[in-house]
Amino acid sequence: MSTPPEHSLEIHRTIARQHAQRGELDAAEKSFLSLLDRQPQDVEALTFVADRQSARGEHAAAIQRLRIAVQVQRAEPAVWVQLASAQLAMGDFAAAATNFQCALSLAPRMFVARLQLGIALEQLGQSHEALKAYFMAIESARALGRWLDDATTAPALRHLVKYAVNYVNAGRHDLFRRALDPLRERYGSTELTRVERSLAIYFFEQPANIPDPRQKPKFLYFPDIASQPYYPRKHFPWLETLEAATATVRDELRAVLAEGSLEAFLGNTPAPTGQGMLRSSSDQEPAWDAYFFYRHGERYDEHCARCPQTTALLDALPLVRIRDHAPETLFSVLSPGTHILPHTGVTNTRLVTHLPLIVPPDCAIRVGGVEHVWQEGRCVTFDDTYEHEAWNRSEQTRVVLILDSWHPDLSEVERAAVTDLVEAIGDFNQSCEIPVAPN
């Protein structure tokens, strides 16, 4: 009795795999070629033989086989990567870039493939797209503990990874410095000296030399300006106008609270507890809620319309205004028993002001180790790059109006420069966000 065809195929496959496992690659290739004689679209055989052909420099033959393989398994990213890698080796950079992108659309966190995409794009003269590809590859790898140093980088990739890191550092530095060119041309380099130093610190080209070790900005440190947890009122003449409107603002707040239209400050996920951002001193879940007028620079039109007098007041103040970043203005609502654990802010270029509206007993904020007890209608301004925390140990709700304003030591030119710089950094980072893989 003859052997069924499907059994014959599996015999060839088994023999080929056994040869491959023993390192007998020529014999394995021969067995897979025999399998392909019977089943020309077998992806395992196609990719193995193509890999052997690429190793011999027979890239055209490998590409021919891999084109068949991707038609059979279009949803398999590894096959697209193998095809693109062969095209890259052959110098067909346009085809390689297209097929690396196909692979990454299926598996966005394949950082080696994205590194190779960067090579193809650079060879095509698409320097900015190459910059993004290299940056995304490095960030993806480092998020998994890879490419941090030689020990976490495969030997075969070390030279290329170092090249990509240098390319990214130079490219981002040039991109962000060019964002300041219009102001540099208009006002001269001297006016931007501190901004240039801030950028150098951002790139770890200069030490920050922060005078107060309690200050720990997470994003952008601006040098040679005052550093202190709390700031005296004399720097902010507009505080009196804000405080004079306390009763009006509180009336609009009470209407908002009655509607129950708040959202969790920390997002839609359940408030983190334990080692997270919030703790509770009672049996109730901790809650830090918000009613935003602006968040990350985005205006909440419905909320602004609901509180017209508060909005008019805020719109008249010298708030930080940076596209997609600032201002951030809101009613901050801290539920009974809730403790916001110590944390630090992103930059010392801006300061945070609280207008306390509803303050029961046993509520306070601590900034840089210095405790402050809110007083209704009396503003407090602080630098949130100092470690700070807040708590409500009462059985009632605490509410403050929060807003951010420029650090008073920044000149108008420096404020404009920080705005342009942060927008440039933000735009680049947003363009490099890793998409979510399809289901």
C-alpha positions as a printed NumPy array, in Angstrom:
array([[  0.   ,   0.   ,   0.   ],
       [  1.378,   3.416,  -0.989],
       [  1.984,   6.192,   1.555],
       [ -0.732,   8.91 ,   1.494],
       [  0.597,  12.221,   0.066],
       [  0.013,  14.116,   3.295],
       [  2.006,  11.509,   5.214],
       [  4.831,  11.805,   2.689],
       [  4.929,  15.563,   3.253],
       [  5.111,  15.137,   7.002],
       [  7.903,  12.61 ,   6.645],
       [  9.96 ,  15.145,   4.679],
       [  9.098,  17.832,   7.255],
       [ 10.126,  15.622,  10.173],
       [ 13.399,  14.671,   8.505],
       [ 14.133,  18.323,   7.674],
       [ 13.453,  19.444,  11.239],
       [ 15.673,  16.708,  12.651],
       [ 18.546,  17.776,  10.401],
       [ 18.032,  21.404,  11.42 ],
       [ 18.008,  20.546,  15.13 ],
       [ 21.32 ,  18.707,  14.719],
       [ 22.816,  21.681,  12.876],
       [ 22.893,  19.794,   9.571],
       [ 21.612,  22.791,   7.639],
       [ 22.5  ,  21.632,   4.123],
       [ 20.682,  18.352,   4.684],
       [ 17.724,  20.184,   6.213],
       [ 17.553,  22.479,   3.207],
       [ 17.592,  19.504,   0.849],
       [ 14.706,  17.879,   2.722],
       [ 12.683,  21.108,   2.704],
       [ 13.318,  21.468,  -1.032],
       [ 11.926,  17.978,  -1.495],
       [  8.877,  19.035,   0.486],
       [  8.482,  22.112,  -1.739],
       [  8.515,  19.913,  -4.831],
       [  5.312,  18.391,  -3.467],
       [  3.859,  21.478,  -1.74 ],
       [  5.205,  24.726,  -3.296],
       [  3.334,  26.956,  -0.822],
       [  4.549,  25.386,   2.418],
       [  5.564,  28.414,   4.501],
       [  7.902,  26.575,   6.873],
       [  9.873,  25.172,   3.955],
       [  9.829,  28.452,   2.023],
       [ 11.154,  30.491,   4.941],
       [ 13.851,  27.952,   5.865],
       [ 15.176,  27.682,   2.322],
       [ 14.984,  31.464,   1.88 ],
       [ 16.978,  31.943,   5.065],
       [ 19.683,  29.621,   3.748],
       [ 19.706,  31.449,   0.417],
       [ 20.048,  34.826,   2.136],
       [ 22.96 ,  33.476,   4.173],
       [ 24.704,  32.645,   0.881],
       [ 23.935,  36.082,  -0.536],
       [ 21.29 ,  34.713,  -2.91 ],
       [ 18.872,  37.466,  -1.972],
       [ 16.89 ,  37.535,  -5.231],
       [ 16.069,  33.837,  -4.94 ],
       [ 15.177,  34.253,  -1.264],
       [ 12.882,  37.171,  -2.055],
       [ 11.079,  35.126,  -4.699],
       [ 10.295,  32.399,  -2.17 ],
       [  9.338,  34.848,   0.571],
       [  6.875,  36.649,  -1.684],
       [  5.023,  33.352,  -1.97 ],
       [  5.201,  32.874,   1.802],
       [  3.664,  36.264,   2.65 ],
       [  0.8  ,  35.623,   0.255],
       [  0.045,  32.391,   2.115],
       [  0.476,  33.848,   5.624],
       [ -0.277,  37.558,   5.315],
       [ -0.995,  37.879,   9.037],
       [  2.38 ,  36.49 ,  10.139],
       [  4.724,  39.42 ,  10.918],
       [  7.877,  37.271,  11.033],
       [  7.472,  36.369,   7.355],
       [  7.129,  40.029,   6.391],
       [ 10.272,  40.816,   8.397],
       [ 12.202,  38.048,   6.644],
       [ 11.118,  39.358,   3.244],
       [ 11.965,  42.954,   4.164],
       [ 15.351,  41.911,   5.572],
       [ 16.251,  40.183,   2.306],
       [ 15.188,  43.262,   0.342],
       [ 17.237,  45.462,   2.677],
       [ 20.291,  43.272,   2.12 ],
       [ 19.746,  43.459,  -1.642],
       [ 19.511,  47.262,  -1.531],
       [ 15.837,  47.529,  -2.441],
       [ 15.208,  50.05 ,   0.33 ],
       [ 11.755,  51.177,  -0.8  ],
       [ 10.378,  47.632,  -0.847],
       [ 12.118,  46.86 ,   2.439],
       [ 10.581,  49.912,   4.128],
       [  7.116,  49.003,   2.866],
       [  7.355,  45.436,   4.114],
       [  8.885,  46.33 ,   7.483],
       [  5.894,  48.635,   7.911],
       [  3.563,  45.739,   7.039],
       [  5.208,  43.645,   9.753],
       [  5.033,  46.471,  12.291],
       [  1.37 ,  47.083,  11.561],
       [  0.801,  43.522,  12.786],
       [  3.308,  43.578,  15.666],
       [  4.175,  47.2  ,  16.553],
       [  6.681,  46.331,  19.294],
       [  9.11 ,  44.342,  17.133],
       [ 11.998,  46.654,  17.934],
       [ 14.617,  44.951,  15.748],
       [ 12.319,  45.24 ,  12.735],
       [ 11.765,  48.913,  13.527],
       [ 15.52 ,  49.407,  13.781],
       [ 15.865,  47.886,  10.309],
       [ 13.057,  50.144,   9.092],
       [ 15.149,  53.083,  10.264],
       [ 18.05 ,  51.869,   8.119],
       [ 15.844,  51.602,   5.039],
       [ 14.313,  55.038,   5.566],
       [ 17.703,  56.637,   6.125],
       [ 18.982,  55.094,   2.891],
       [ 15.939,  56.536,   1.113],
       [ 16.881,  60.007,   2.362],
       [ 13.871,  60.211,   4.684],
       [ 15.92 ,  61.463,   7.621],
       [ 13.039,  62.568,   9.862],
       [ 11.128,  59.317,   9.385],
       [ 14.349,  57.413,  10.056],
       [ 14.811,  59.44 ,  13.24 ],
       [ 11.351,  58.424,  14.427],
       [ 11.904,  54.766,  13.552],
       [ 15.224,  54.623,  15.4  ],
       [ 13.741,  56.43 ,  18.416],
       [ 10.72 ,  54.115,  18.576],
       [ 12.933,  51.045,  18.242],
       [ 15.181,  52.169,  21.091],
       [ 12.276,  53.123,  23.355],
       [ 10.479,  49.815,  22.696],
       [ 13.601,  47.806,  23.425],
       [ 14.485,  49.711,  26.577],
       [ 10.95 ,  49.36 ,  27.906],
       [ 11.689,  45.619,  27.955],
       [ 15.113,  46.019,  29.553],
       [ 17.006,  45.637,  26.263],
       [ 19.616,  47.865,  24.592],
       [ 20.474,  49.585,  27.863],
       [ 24.154,  48.677,  27.496],
       [ 26.363,  46.06 ,  25.838],
       [ 25.216,  43.413,  28.289],
       [ 21.572,  43.853,  27.26 ],
       [ 22.286,  44.117,  23.526],
       [ 22.901,  41.147,  21.246],
       [ 26.53 ,  41.255,  20.02 ],
       [ 25.458,  41.291,  16.373],
       [ 23.359,  44.403,  17.   ],
       [ 25.664,  46.444,  19.234],
       [ 27.279,  48.507,  16.496],
       [ 23.949,  49.286,  14.85 ],
       [ 22.213,  50.119,  18.134],
       [ 25.008,  52.522,  19.091],
       [ 24.733,  54.129,  15.672],
       [ 20.967,  54.527,  16.1  ],
       [ 21.367,  56.026,  19.583],
       [ 23.836,  58.605,  18.253],
       [ 21.57 ,  59.322,  15.286],
       [ 18.606,  59.891,  17.598],
       [ 20.556,  62.115,  19.978],
       [ 21.872,  64.294,  17.163],
       [ 18.554,  64.367,  15.313],
       [ 16.413,  65.299,  18.303],
       [ 18.909,  67.915,  19.436],
       [ 18.873,  69.521,  15.994],
       [ 15.071,  69.309,  15.77 ],
       [ 14.474,  70.943,  19.139],
       [ 17.131,  73.634,  18.672],
       [ 15.591,  74.553,  15.314],
       [ 12.29 ,  75.101,  17.12 ],
       [ 13.998,  78.055,  18.818],
       [ 15.436,  79.565,  15.616],
       [ 12.677,  82.176,  15.063],
       [ 13.112,  83.553,  18.591],
       [ 16.901,  83.349,  18.318],
       [ 16.817,  85.357,  15.097],
       [ 14.439,  87.917,  16.572],
       [ 15.971,  88.441,  20.018],
       [ 19.515,  87.068,  19.75 ],
       [ 21.187,  84.108,  21.401],
       [ 21.858,  85.914,  24.683],
       [ 18.144,  86.065,  25.513],
       [ 17.964,  82.287,  25.137],
       [ 21.076,  81.354,  27.123],
       [ 19.144,  79.745,  29.989],
       [ 16.787,  77.995,  27.58 ],
       [ 19.773,  76.507,  25.734],
       [ 21.157,  75.298,  29.059],
       [ 17.787,  73.783,  29.905],
       [ 17.855,  71.873,  26.614],
       [ 21.425,  70.712,  27.266],
       [ 20.322,  69.411,  30.675],
       [ 17.371,  67.669,  29.024],
       [ 19.832,  65.828,  26.767],
       [ 22.166,  65.039,  29.697],
       [ 24.895,  67.102,  28.035],
       [ 25.257,  69.231,  31.168],
       [ 24.607,  68.433,  34.816],
       [ 21.494,  70.049,  36.233],
       [ 23.226,  71.131,  39.45 ],
       [ 19.845,  71.656,  41.11 ],
       [ 20.548,  73.762,  44.214],
       [ 17.856,  72.127,  46.352],
       [ 17.979,  68.305,  46.474],
       [ 14.277,  68.248,  47.337],
       [ 13.464,  69.477,  43.836],
       [ 13.105,  66.652,  41.287],
       [ 11.482,  67.688,  37.973],
       [ 10.53 ,  64.67 ,  35.876],
       [ 10.715,  66.339,  32.462],
       [ 12.333,  69.763,  32.013],
       [ 14.552,  71.62 ,  34.461],
       [ 15.136,  75.333,  33.892],
       [ 18.374,  76.572,  35.537],
       [ 19.228,  79.768,  37.399],
       [ 15.753,  80.644,  38.636],
       [ 14.498,  80.66 ,  42.211],
       [ 13.931,  77.254,  43.785],
       [ 11.681,  77.038,  46.818],
       [  8.623,  75.   ,  47.818],
       [  6.222,  77.939,  48.285],
       [  6.239,  81.378,  46.645],
       [  5.314,  84.715,  48.228],
       [  2.25 ,  86.544,  47.034],
       [  4.216,  89.572,  45.839],
       [  5.099,  87.715,  42.637],
       [  1.445,  87.277,  41.659],
       [ -0.577,  90.51 ,  41.838],
       [ -3.537,  88.762,  40.195],
       [ -4.106,  86.62 ,  43.31 ],
       [ -6.228,  89.364,  44.858],
       [ -8.614,  89.303,  41.896],
       [ -8.866,  85.535,  42.152],
       [ -9.492,  85.578,  45.888],
       [-12.094,  88.329,  45.603],
       [-14.164,  85.999,  43.419],
       [-14.108,  83.107,  45.91 ],
       [-17.816,  83.26 ,  46.745],
       [-18.802,  83.423,  43.063],
       [-16.574,  80.497,  42.153],
       [-17.84 ,  78.489,  45.116],
       [-21.458,  79.022,  44.045],
       [-20.715,  77.57 ,  40.611],
       [-18.801,  74.735,  42.261],
       [-21.762,  73.783,  44.446],
       [-23.984,  73.52 ,  41.372],
       [-21.405,  71.221,  39.763],
       [-21.217,  69.04 ,  42.87 ],
       [-24.996,  68.763,  42.949],
       [-24.976,  67.45 ,  39.37 ],
       [-22.409,  64.734,  40.108],
       [-20.546,  65.35 ,  36.842],
       [-17.01 ,  64.752,  38.106],
       [-14.392,  62.42 ,  36.652],
       [-11.491,  60.62 ,  38.271],
       [ -8.394,  62.806,  38.134],
       [ -6.243,  59.762,  37.447],
       [ -8.368,  58.528,  34.54 ],
       [-11.025,  55.918,  33.95 ],
       [ -9.25 ,  53.059,  35.695],
       [-10.072,  52.401,  39.355],
       [ -8.134,  54.671,  41.698],
       [ -4.849,  52.953,  42.525],
       [ -4.355,  51.977,  46.136],
       [ -1.638,  50.337,  48.192],
       [  1.625,  51.36 ,  46.582],
       [ -0.198,  53.548,  44.029],
       [ -1.14 ,  57.211,  44.044],
       [ -3.962,  57.204,  46.605],
       [ -4.543,  55.816,  50.054],
       [ -7.566,  55.859,  52.318],
       [ -7.655,  56.364,  56.073],
       [-11.202,  55.003,  56.227],
       [-13.172,  51.996,  55.033],
       [-14.166,  53.903,  51.881],
       [-12.223,  53.725,  48.635],
       [ -9.979,  56.779,  48.183],
       [-11.194,  59.199,  45.519],
       [ -9.57 ,  62.176,  43.834],
       [-12.034,  63.639,  41.36 ],
       [-11.92 ,  66.595,  39.031],
       [-14.027,  68.985,  37.028],
       [-11.712,  70.244,  34.308],
       [-11.904,  73.566,  32.527],
       [ -8.661,  72.839,  30.685],
       [ -6.583,  69.681,  30.699],
       [ -3.3  ,  69.353,  28.809],
       [ -4.248,  72.589,  27.065],
       [ -7.595,  71.253,  25.828],
       [-10.606,  73.371,  26.679],
       [-13.644,  71.576,  28.096],
       [-16.266,  73.752,  26.427],
       [-19.263,  72.23 ,  28.19 ],
       [-17.686,  72.709,  31.607],
       [-16.635,  76.251,  30.781],
       [-20.181,  77.084,  29.692],
       [-21.55 ,  75.533,  32.878],
       [-19.339,  77.816,  35.026],
       [-19.166,  81.068,  33.026],
       [-17.926,  83.331,  35.805],
       [-15.177,  80.952,  36.879],
       [-14.169,  80.548,  33.243],
       [-14.066,  84.3  ,  32.636],
       [-11.901,  84.692,  35.707],
       [ -9.48 ,  81.982,  34.583],
       [ -9.309,  83.275,  31.017],
       [ -8.18 ,  86.674,  32.312],
       [ -5.262,  85.227,  34.295],
       [ -1.656,  84.846,  33.029],
       [ -1.835,  81.063,  32.818],
       [  0.69 ,  78.858,  31.053],
       [ -0.626,  78.188,  27.555],
       [  1.202,  75.472,  25.619],
       [ -0.587,  73.501,  22.91 ],
       [ -1.451,  69.964,  24.092],
       [  0.164,  70.647,  27.474],
       [ -1.231,  73.636,  29.358],
       [ -3.119,  75.164,  31.006],
       [ -4.52 ,  72.676,  33.469],
       [ -7.349,  74.239,  35.461],
       [ -9.93 ,  72.368,  37.483],
       [-11.972,  71.92 ,  40.6  ],
       [ -9.967,  69.325,  42.529],
       [-12.25 ,  67.257,  44.766],
       [-10.712,  65.132,  47.51 ],
       [-13.083,  62.708,  49.198],
       [-13.116,  62.103,  52.966],
       [-10.2  ,  60.016,  54.183],
       [ -8.239,  60.298,  50.923],
       [ -4.478,  60.838,  50.902],
       [ -2.67 ,  61.762,  47.678],
       [  0.725,  60.163,  48.201],
       [  4.039,  61.993,  47.627],
       [  4.847,  62.677,  43.98 ],
       [  6.665,  65.245,  41.858],
       [  5.738,  67.37 ,  38.855],
       [  7.307,  67.71 ,  35.438],
       [  8.92 ,  71.151,  35.164],
       [  9.922,  74.116,  37.298],
       [  9.035,  76.563,  34.519],
       [  5.521,  76.714,  35.908],
       [  4.038,  77.   ,  39.409],
       [  0.756,  75.684,  40.758],
       [ -1.811,  77.809,  42.58 ],
       [ -4.679,  76.545,  44.743],
       [ -7.707,  78.666,  45.57 ],
       [ -9.309,  76.769,  48.493],
       [-13.101,  76.718,  48.175],
       [-14.319,  74.072,  50.634],
       [-11.849,  73.132,  53.362],
       [-13.035,  71.047,  56.329],
       [-10.715,  70.476,  59.315],
       [ -7.729,  68.117,  59.08 ],
       [ -6.923,  68.924,  55.458],
       [ -3.479,  70.035,  54.327],
       [ -0.766,  69.907,  51.69 ],
       [  2.922,  69.266,  52.222],
       [  5.484,  70.546,  49.684],
       [  9.181,  69.857,  50.094],
       [  8.534,  68.668,  53.616],
       [  6.796,  71.921,  54.598],
       [  3.151,  71.57 ,  55.588],
       [  0.519,  74.154,  54.644],
       [ -3.077,  74.189,  55.884],
       [ -5.484,  75.565,  53.286],
       [ -7.628,  78.534,  54.217],
       [-10.812,  79.119,  52.246],
       [-10.403,  82.083,  49.913],
       [ -6.646,  82.374,  50.523],
       [ -4.432,  81.24 ,  47.626],
       [ -1.247,  79.243,  47.976],
       [  1.328,  78.936,  45.175],
       [  3.979,  76.225,  45.092],
       [  6.499,  74.456,  42.888],
       [  5.209,  70.953,  42.258],
       [  8.635,  69.662,  41.201],
       [  9.234,  69.414,  44.922],
       [  7.831,  66.214,  46.331],
       [  4.339,  67.023,  47.522],
       [  1.32 ,  65.278,  48.977],
       [ -2.154,  66.239,  50.165],
       [ -4.719,  64.73 ,  52.471],
       [ -8.271,  65.027,  53.699],
       [ -8.559,  63.377,  57.096],
       [-12.026,  64.75 ,  57.716],
       [-15.437,  63.246,  57.03 ],
       [-16.335,  65.917,  54.47 ],
       [-15.285,  66.761,  50.918],
       [-12.401,  69.144,  50.255],
       [-12.337,  71.231,  47.041],
       [ -9.735,  73.629,  45.642],
       [ -9.514,  75.405,  42.298],
       [ -6.179,  74.52 ,  40.673],
       [ -4.377,  76.515,  37.988],
       [ -0.818,  76.838,  36.692],
       [  1.145,  80.004,  35.918],
       [  4.654,  80.806,  34.719],
       [  7.56 ,  80.925,  37.121],
       [  8.008,  84.664,  37.764],
       [ 11.762,  84.591,  37.019],
       [ 11.24 ,  83.669,  33.365],
       [ 11.376,  86.557,  30.905],
       [  8.727,  86.94 ,  28.23 ],
       [ 11.198,  85.668,  25.632],
       [ 12.03 ,  82.647,  27.786],
       [  8.348,  81.874,  28.253],
       [  7.856,  81.962,  24.493],
       [ 10.931,  79.773,  24.022],
       [  9.791,  77.205,  26.582],
       [  6.409,  77.136,  24.844],
       [  8.002,  76.449,  21.453],
       [ 10.41 ,  73.905,  22.908],
       [  7.798,  71.924,  24.839],
       [  5.492,  71.885,  21.817],
       [  8.339,  70.592,  19.622],
       [  9.219,  67.865,  22.118],
       [  5.563,  66.961,  22.539],
       [  4.897,  66.849,  18.803],
       [  7.862,  64.561,  18.235],
       [  6.96 ,  62.251,  21.105],
       [  3.336,  62.07 ,  19.969],
       [  4.422,  61.176,  16.435],
       [  6.48 ,  58.33 ,  17.908],
       [  3.76 ,  56.697,  19.965],
       [  3.65 ,  52.949,  19.336],
       [  0.241,  52.02 ,  17.877],
       [ -1.822,  49.237,  19.36 ],
       [ -1.566,  45.926,  17.533],
       [ -4.76 ,  44.761,  15.781],
       [ -6.772,  42.001,  17.419]])
